[in-house]
GROMACS .gro file of C-alpha atoms in nm:
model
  171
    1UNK     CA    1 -11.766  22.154  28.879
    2UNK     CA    2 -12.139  22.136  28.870
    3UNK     CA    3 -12.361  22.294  29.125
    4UNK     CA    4 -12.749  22.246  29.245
    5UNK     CA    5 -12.873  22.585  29.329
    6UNK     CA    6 -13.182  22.443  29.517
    7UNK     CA    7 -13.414  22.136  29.456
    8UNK     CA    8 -13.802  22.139  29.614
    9UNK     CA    9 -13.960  21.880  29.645
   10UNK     CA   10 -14.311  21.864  29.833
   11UNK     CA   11 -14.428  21.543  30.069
   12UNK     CA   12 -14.534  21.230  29.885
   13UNK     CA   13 -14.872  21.071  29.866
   14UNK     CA   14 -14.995  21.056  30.251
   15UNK     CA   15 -15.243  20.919  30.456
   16UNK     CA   16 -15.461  21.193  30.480
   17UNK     CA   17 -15.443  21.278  30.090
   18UNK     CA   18 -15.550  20.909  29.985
   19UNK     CA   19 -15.852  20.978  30.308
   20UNK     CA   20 -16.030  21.228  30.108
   21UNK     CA   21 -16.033  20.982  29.770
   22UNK     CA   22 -16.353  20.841  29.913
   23UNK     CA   23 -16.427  21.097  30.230
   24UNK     CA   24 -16.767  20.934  30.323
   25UNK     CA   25 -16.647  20.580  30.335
   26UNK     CA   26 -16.321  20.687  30.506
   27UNK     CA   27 -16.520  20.905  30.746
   28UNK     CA   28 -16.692  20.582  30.869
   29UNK     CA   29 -16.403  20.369  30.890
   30UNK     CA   30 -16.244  20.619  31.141
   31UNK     CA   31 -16.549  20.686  31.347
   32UNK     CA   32 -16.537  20.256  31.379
   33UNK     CA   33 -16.185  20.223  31.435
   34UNK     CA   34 -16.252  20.489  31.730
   35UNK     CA   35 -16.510  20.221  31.905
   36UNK     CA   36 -16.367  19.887  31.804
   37UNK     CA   37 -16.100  19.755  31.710
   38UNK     CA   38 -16.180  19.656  31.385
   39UNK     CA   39 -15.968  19.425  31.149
   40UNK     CA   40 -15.802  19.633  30.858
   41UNK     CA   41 -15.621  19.436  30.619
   42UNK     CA   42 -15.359  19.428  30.347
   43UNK     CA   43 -15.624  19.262  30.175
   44UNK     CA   44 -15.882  19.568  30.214
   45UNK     CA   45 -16.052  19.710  29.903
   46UNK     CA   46 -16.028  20.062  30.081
   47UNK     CA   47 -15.652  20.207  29.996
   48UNK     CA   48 -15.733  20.398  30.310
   49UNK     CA   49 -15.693  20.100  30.539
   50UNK     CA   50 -15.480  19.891  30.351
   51UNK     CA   51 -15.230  20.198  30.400
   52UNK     CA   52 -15.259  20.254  30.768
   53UNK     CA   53 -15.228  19.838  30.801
   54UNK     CA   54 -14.919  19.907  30.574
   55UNK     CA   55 -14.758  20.224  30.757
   56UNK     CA   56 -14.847  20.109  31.127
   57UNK     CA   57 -14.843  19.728  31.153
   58UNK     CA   58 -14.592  19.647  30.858
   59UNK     CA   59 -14.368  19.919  30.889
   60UNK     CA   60 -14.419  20.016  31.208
   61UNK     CA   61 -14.384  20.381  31.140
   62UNK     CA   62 -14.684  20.509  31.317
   63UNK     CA   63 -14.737  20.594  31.708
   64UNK     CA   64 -14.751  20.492  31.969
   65UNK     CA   65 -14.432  20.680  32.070
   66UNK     CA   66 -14.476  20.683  32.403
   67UNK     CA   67 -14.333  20.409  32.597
   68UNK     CA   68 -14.378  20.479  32.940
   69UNK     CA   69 -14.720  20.343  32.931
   70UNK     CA   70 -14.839  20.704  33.073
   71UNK     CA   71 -15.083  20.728  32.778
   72UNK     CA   72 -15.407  20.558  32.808
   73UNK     CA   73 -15.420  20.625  32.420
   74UNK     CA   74 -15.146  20.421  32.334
   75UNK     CA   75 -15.394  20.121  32.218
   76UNK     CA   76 -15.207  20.018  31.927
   77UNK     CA   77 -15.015  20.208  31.652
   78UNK     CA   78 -15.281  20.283  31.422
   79UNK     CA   79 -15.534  20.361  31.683
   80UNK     CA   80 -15.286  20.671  31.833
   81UNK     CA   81 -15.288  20.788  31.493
   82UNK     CA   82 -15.645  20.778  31.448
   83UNK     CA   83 -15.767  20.950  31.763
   84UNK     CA   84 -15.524  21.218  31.669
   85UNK     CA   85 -15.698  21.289  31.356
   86UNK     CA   86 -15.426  21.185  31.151
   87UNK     CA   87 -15.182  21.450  31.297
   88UNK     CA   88 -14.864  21.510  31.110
   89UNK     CA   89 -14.973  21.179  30.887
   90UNK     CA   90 -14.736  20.935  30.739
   91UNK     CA   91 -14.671  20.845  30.394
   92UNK     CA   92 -14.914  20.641  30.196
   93UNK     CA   93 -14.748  20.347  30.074
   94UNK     CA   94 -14.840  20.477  29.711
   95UNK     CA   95 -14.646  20.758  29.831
   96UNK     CA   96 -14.354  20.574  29.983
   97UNK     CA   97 -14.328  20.418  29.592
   98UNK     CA   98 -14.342  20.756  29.431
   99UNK     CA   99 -14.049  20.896  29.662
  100UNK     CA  100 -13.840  20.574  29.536
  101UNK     CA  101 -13.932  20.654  29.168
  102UNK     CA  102 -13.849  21.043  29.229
  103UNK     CA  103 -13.508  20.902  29.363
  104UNK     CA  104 -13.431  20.735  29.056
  105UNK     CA  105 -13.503  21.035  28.843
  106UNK     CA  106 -13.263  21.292  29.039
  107UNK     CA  107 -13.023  21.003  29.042
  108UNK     CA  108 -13.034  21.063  28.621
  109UNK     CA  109 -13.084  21.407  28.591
  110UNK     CA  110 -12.835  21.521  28.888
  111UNK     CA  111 -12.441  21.587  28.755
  112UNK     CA  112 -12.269  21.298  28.872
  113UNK     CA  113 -12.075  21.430  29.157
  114UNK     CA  114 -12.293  21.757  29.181
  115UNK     CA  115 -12.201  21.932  29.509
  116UNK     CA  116 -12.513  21.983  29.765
  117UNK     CA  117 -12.453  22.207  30.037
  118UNK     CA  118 -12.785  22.097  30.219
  119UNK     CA  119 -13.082  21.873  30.228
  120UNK     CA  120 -13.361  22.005  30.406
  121UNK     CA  121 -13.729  21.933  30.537
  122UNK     CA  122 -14.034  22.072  30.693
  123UNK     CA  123 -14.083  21.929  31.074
  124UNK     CA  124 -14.386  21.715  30.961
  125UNK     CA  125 -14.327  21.369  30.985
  126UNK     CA  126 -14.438  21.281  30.626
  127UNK     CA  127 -14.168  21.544  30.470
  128UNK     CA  128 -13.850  21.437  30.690
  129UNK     CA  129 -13.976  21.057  30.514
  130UNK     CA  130 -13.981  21.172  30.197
  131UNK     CA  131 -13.691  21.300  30.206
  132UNK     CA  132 -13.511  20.995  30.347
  133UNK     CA  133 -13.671  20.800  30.086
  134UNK     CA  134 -13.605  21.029  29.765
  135UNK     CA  135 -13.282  21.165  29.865
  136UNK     CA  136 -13.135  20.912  30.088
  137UNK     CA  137 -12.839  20.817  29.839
  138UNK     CA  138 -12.751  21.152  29.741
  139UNK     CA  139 -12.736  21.181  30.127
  140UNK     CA  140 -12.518  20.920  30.208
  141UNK     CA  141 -12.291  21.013  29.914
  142UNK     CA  142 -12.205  21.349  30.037
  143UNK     CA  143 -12.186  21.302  30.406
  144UNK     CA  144 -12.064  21.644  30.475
  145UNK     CA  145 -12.367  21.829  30.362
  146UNK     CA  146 -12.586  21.976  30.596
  147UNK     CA  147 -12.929  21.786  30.711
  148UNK     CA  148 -13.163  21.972  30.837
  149UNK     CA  149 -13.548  22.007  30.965
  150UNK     CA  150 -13.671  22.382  30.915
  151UNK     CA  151 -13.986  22.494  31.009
  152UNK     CA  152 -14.000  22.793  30.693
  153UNK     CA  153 -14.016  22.448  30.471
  154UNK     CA  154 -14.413  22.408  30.599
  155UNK     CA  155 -14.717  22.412  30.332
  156UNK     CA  156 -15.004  22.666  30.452
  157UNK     CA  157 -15.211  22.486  30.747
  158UNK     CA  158 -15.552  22.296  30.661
  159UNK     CA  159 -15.597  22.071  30.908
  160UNK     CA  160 -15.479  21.879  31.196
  161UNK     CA  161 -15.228  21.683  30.958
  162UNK     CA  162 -15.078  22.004  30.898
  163UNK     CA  163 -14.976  22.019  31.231
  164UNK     CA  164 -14.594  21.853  31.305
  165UNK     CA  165 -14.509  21.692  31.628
  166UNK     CA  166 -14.229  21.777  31.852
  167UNK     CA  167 -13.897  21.678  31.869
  168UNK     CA  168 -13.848  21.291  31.921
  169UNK     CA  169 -14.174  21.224  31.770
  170UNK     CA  170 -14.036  21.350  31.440
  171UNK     CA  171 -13.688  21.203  31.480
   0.00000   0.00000   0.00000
C-alpha cells in the first residue's frame, strides 16, 4: 500500500504578491479606491485591479462578511478589502490557475489510491483556498481523512496580509 508521509505546499499567487509587481502604481490605485469609487475592470491593464474585479465582483470571494449592516465599511466587496489593507488577501486569479495546474500534477505523481491521513492549512484565507483548489479531489476521494486549519501552518508575519481573520470569516 503506498503512503504520503507529508506534502507542503505554500499559498498561491495572491493579491498582495501581484500589488508589489508595480508598488507605485498600485499604491495610487488604493489611495483612489479609498476616496471614490472608481471603476476597475476585467478589462484593466493593471493585473492588480483586474484581480480584485476578478476575486470580489466575479467570484464574490471577498468581504463584506458582515451582514447585519452594523459596519459602515461594508461599501462594497472590494472596498472592505481595501480599507483593510488587504488583510488575510485572497488569491490572485493567476494564482487560482496555478493551484488548478498544481492539482493536476499531484493527481500524476500521487500513487493511485495513496492513503492521506490529513489535509491541512494555515488560518489565512488565501491558504484554506489553495488548498480547496489544489487538493480538492484528493479530498473528496478520501472522505475520511482529517481537514483541518492549524495555526503552526503560518509563514513569518510581514504585513497586514499576514494577518488571518477569525473564525467565520475564514470558513
Amino acid at each position: 500500500k503506498a503512503e504520503v508521509e507529508l506534502i507542503f505546499v505554500r499559498h498561491a499567487l495572491s493579491l498582495n504578491n501581484v500589488f508589489a509587481d508595480k508598488l507605485v502604481k498600485n499604491i495610487g490605485a488604493v489611495a483612489w479606491a479609498r476616496m471614490a469609487k472608481p471603476k476597475w475592470t476585467l478589462g484593466s491593464k493593471s493585473s492588480f485591479k483586474r484581480g480584485y474585479v476578478q476575486a470580489c465582483a466575479v467570484d464574490k470571494l471577498c468581504g463584506c462578511y458582515n451582514t447585519d449592516g452594523s459596519d459602515p465599511d461594508c461599501l462594497s466587496s472590494w472596498q472592505w478589502e481595501i480599507h483593510r489593507n488587504s488583510r488575510d488577501c485572497l488569491l490572485h486569479p493567476d494564482g487560482e490557475q496555478a493551484a488548478l495546474k498544481l492539482q493536476s500534477i499531484l493527481e500524476q505523481v500521487l500513487p493511485p489510491h495513496a492513503e492521506i491521513a490529513g489535509f491541512f492549512a494555515s488560518p489565512m484565507r488565501r491558504t484554506v483556498q489553495t488548498m480547496m483548489t489544489a487538493l480538492g479531489g484528493l479530498i473528496a476521494e478520501r472522505p475520511n481523512s482529517v481537514i483541518g486549519v492549524q495555526p503552526w501552518a503560518h509563514e513569518r508575519y510581514r504585513s497586514d496580509s499576514d494577518l488571518a481573520y477569525e473564525g467565520e470569516d475564514v470558513a
